[in-house]
JSON list of C-alpha atoms in Angstrom, two decimals:
[
{"chain": "D", "resi": 1, "resn": "MET", "atom": "CA", "xyz": [55.51, 132.67, 151.20]},
{"chain": "D", "resi": 2, "resn": "LEU", "atom": "CA", "xyz": [56.48, 130.69, 154.32]},
{"chain": "D", "resi": 3, "resn": "VAL", "atom": "CA", "xyz": [55.21, 126.89, 153.77]},
{"chain": "D", "resi": 4, "resn": "PRO", "atom": "CA", "xyz": [54.82, 125.34, 156.70]},
{"chain": "D", "resi": 5, "resn": "ALA", "atom": "CA", "xyz": [56.69, 121.67, 157.53]},
{"chain": "D", "resi": 6, "resn": "THR", "atom": "CA", "xyz": [54.73, 118.69, 156.79]},
{"chain": "D", "resi": 7, "resn": "PRO", "atom": "CA", "xyz": [53.85, 116.31, 159.56]},
{"chain": "D", "resi": 8, "resn": "VAL", "atom": "CA", "xyz": [56.68, 114.02, 157.85]},
{"chain": "D", "resi": 9, "resn": "GLN", "atom": "CA", "xyz": [59.17, 116.51, 157.49]},
{"chain": "D", "resi": 10, "resn": "LEU", "atom": "CA", "xyz": [58.50, 117.23, 161.51]},
{"chain": "D", "resi": 11, "resn": "SER", "atom": "CA", "xyz": [58.70, 113.27, 162.36]},
{"chain": "D", "resi": 12, "resn": "HIS", "atom": "CA", "xyz": [61.88, 113.28, 160.26]},
{"chain": "D", "resi": 13, "resn": "LEU", "atom": "CA", "xyz": [63.21, 116.54, 162.57]},
{"chain": "D", "resi": 14, "resn": "SER", "atom": "CA", "xyz": [62.35, 115.26, 165.49]},
{"chain": "D", "resi": 15, "resn": "THR", "atom": "CA", "xyz": [63.93, 111.68, 165.06]},
{"chain": "D", "resi": 16, "resn": "TRP", "atom": "CA", "xyz": [67.17, 113.74, 164.37]},
{"chain": "D", "resi": 17, "resn": "LEU", "atom": "CA", "xyz": [66.88, 116.06, 167.31]},
{"chain": "D", "resi": 18, "resn": "ALA", "atom": "CA", "xyz": [65.92, 113.16, 169.55]},
{"chain": "D", "resi": 19, "resn": "PRO", "atom": "CA", "xyz": [69.25, 113.12, 171.32]},
{"chain": "D", "resi": 20, "resn": "ILE", "atom": "CA", "xyz": [69.48, 116.76, 171.93]},
{"chain": "D", "resi": 21, "resn": "THR", "atom": "CA", "xyz": [65.57, 117.38, 172.73]},
{"chain": "D", "resi": 22, "resn": "GLY", "atom": "CA", "xyz": [65.95, 114.19, 175.26]},
{"chain": "D", "resi": 23, "resn": "LEU", "atom": "CA", "xyz": [68.17, 116.82, 177.22]},
{"chain": "D", "resi": 24, "resn": "ALA", "atom": "CA", "xyz": [65.83, 119.72, 177.01]},
{"chain": "D", "resi": 25, "resn": "GLY", "atom": "CA", "xyz": [63.70, 118.32, 180.37]},
{"chain": "D", "resi": 26, "resn": "ASP", "atom": "CA", "xyz": [60.33, 118.37, 179.37]},
{"chain": "D", "resi": 27, "resn": "ARG", "atom": "CA", "xyz": [58.00, 118.53, 176.33]},
{"chain": "D", "resi": 28, "resn": "ARG", "atom": "CA", "xyz": [57.66, 122.28, 176.28]},
{"chain": "D", "resi": 29, "resn": "THR", "atom": "CA", "xyz": [61.21, 122.94, 176.05]},
{"chain": "D", "resi": 30, "resn": "ALA", "atom": "CA", "xyz": [61.84, 120.04, 173.91]},
{"chain": "D", "resi": 31, "resn": "GLY", "atom": "CA", "xyz": [58.70, 121.33, 171.44]},
{"chain": "D", "resi": 32, "resn": "LEU", "atom": "CA", "xyz": [60.25, 124.78, 171.46]},
{"chain": "D", "resi": 33, "resn": "LEU", "atom": "CA", "xyz": [63.53, 123.66, 170.46]},
{"chain": "D", "resi": 34, "resn": "LEU", "atom": "CA", "xyz": [61.65, 121.25, 167.83]},
{"chain": "D", "resi": 35, "resn": "GLY", "atom": "CA", "xyz": [60.08, 124.89, 166.60]},
{"chain": "D", "resi": 36, "resn": "THR", "atom": "CA", "xyz": [62.90, 126.95, 166.97]},
{"chain": "D", "resi": 37, "resn": "VAL", "atom": "CA", "xyz": [65.11, 124.42, 164.62]},
{"chain": "D", "resi": 38, "resn": "ALA", "atom": "CA", "xyz": [62.22, 123.74, 162.01]},
{"chain": "D", "resi": 39, "resn": "GLY", "atom": "CA", "xyz": [62.03, 127.90, 162.11]},
{"chain": "D", "resi": 40, "resn": "ILE", "atom": "CA", "xyz": [65.77, 128.40, 161.29]},
{"chain": "D", "resi": 41, "resn": "LEU", "atom": "CA", "xyz": [65.52, 125.61, 158.66]},
{"chain": "D", "resi": 42, "resn": "GLY", "atom": "CA", "xyz": [62.62, 126.71, 157.16]},
{"chain": "D", "resi": 43, "resn": "SER", "atom": "CA", "xyz": [63.42, 130.75, 156.59]},
{"chain": "D", "resi": 44, "resn": "GLY", "atom": "CA", "xyz": [67.01, 128.95, 155.24]},
{"chain": "D", "resi": 45, "resn": "SER", "atom": "CA", "xyz": [65.14, 127.30, 152.56]},
{"chain": "D", "resi": 46, "resn": "LEU", "atom": "CA", "xyz": [63.23, 130.46, 151.85]},
{"chain": "D", "resi": 47, "resn": "VAL", "atom": "CA", "xyz": [66.15, 132.29, 151.78]},
{"chain": "D", "resi": 48, "resn": "CYS", "atom": "CA", "xyz": [67.93, 129.16, 148.99]},
{"chain": "D", "resi": 49, "resn": "ARG", "atom": "CA", "xyz": [64.59, 129.30, 147.31]},
{"chain": "D", "resi": 50, "resn": "GLN", "atom": "CA", "xyz": [64.67, 133.64, 146.45]},
{"chain": "D", "resi": 51, "resn": "ILE", "atom": "CA", "xyz": [68.77, 133.26, 145.59]},
{"chain": "D", "resi": 52, "resn": "ALA", "atom": "CA", "xyz": [67.94, 130.27, 143.13]},
{"chain": "D", "resi": 53, "resn": "ALA", "atom": "CA", "xyz": [65.50, 131.76, 141.33]},
{"chain": "D", "resi": 54, "resn": "PHE", "atom": "CA", "xyz": [67.50, 134.56, 140.51]},
{"chain": "D", "resi": 55, "resn": "SER", "atom": "CA", "xyz": [70.79, 132.29, 139.60]},
{"chain": "D", "resi": 56, "resn": "PRO", "atom": "CA", "xyz": [71.63, 132.22, 136.28]},
{"chain": "D", "resi": 57, "resn": "SER", "atom": "CA", "xyz": [72.87, 128.27, 136.86]},
{"chain": "D", "resi": 58, "resn": "ALA", "atom": "CA", "xyz": [69.31, 127.57, 138.41]},
{"chain": "D", "resi": 59, "resn": "GLY", "atom": "CA", "xyz": [67.27, 129.14, 135.59]},
{"chain": "D", "resi": 60, "resn": "SER", "atom": "CA", "xyz": [66.20, 127.67, 132.29]},
{"chain": "D", "resi": 61, "resn": "GLY", "atom": "CA", "xyz": [69.21, 127.77, 130.34]},
{"chain": "D", "resi": 62, "resn": "ALA", "atom": "CA", "xyz": [68.96, 131.09, 129.29]},
{"chain": "D", "resi": 63, "resn": "PRO", "atom": "CA", "xyz": [72.17, 133.19, 129.52]},
{"chain": "D", "resi": 64, "resn": "TRP", "atom": "CA", "xyz": [72.78, 136.06, 131.72]},
{"chain": "D", "resi": 65, "resn": "ARG", "atom": "CA", "xyz": [72.02, 139.15, 131.23]},
{"chain": "D", "resi": 66, "resn": "PRO", "atom": "CA", "xyz": [72.22, 142.57, 133.28]},
{"chain": "D", "resi": 67, "resn": "THR", "atom": "CA", "xyz": [68.86, 144.23, 134.60]},
{"chain": "D", "resi": 68, "resn": "ASP", "atom": "CA", "xyz": [70.00, 147.94, 133.82]},
{"chain": "D", "resi": 69, "resn": "SER", "atom": "CA", "xyz": [72.02, 149.76, 131.65]},
{"chain": "D", "resi": 70, "resn": "ALA", "atom": "CA", "xyz": [74.60, 150.54, 133.77]},
{"chain": "D", "resi": 71, "resn": "HIS", "atom": "CA", "xyz": [76.53, 147.20, 133.75]},
{"chain": "D", "resi": 72, "resn": "ALA", "atom": "CA", "xyz": [75.57, 146.74, 130.11]},
{"chain": "D", "resi": 73, "resn": "ASP", "atom": "CA", "xyz": [78.30, 146.18, 127.43]},
{"chain": "D", "resi": 74, "resn": "ARG", "atom": "CA", "xyz": [78.54, 149.26, 125.01]}
]
């Protein structure tokens, strides 16, 4: 589930991108650039969250074990 950016996050993002959005020419293009970057960062954090959900080092300390019998020790 993609969580929308909070106003504080967008404020930090717009401050970070200010040198670039100043080159955009108008507010619509600057807003499009800000929305595009926010979407890219948001989707990246979603992917990282999904990867971390299956990472043994990010878990609760439980040891890793295979999910199917093809990879189990015999």
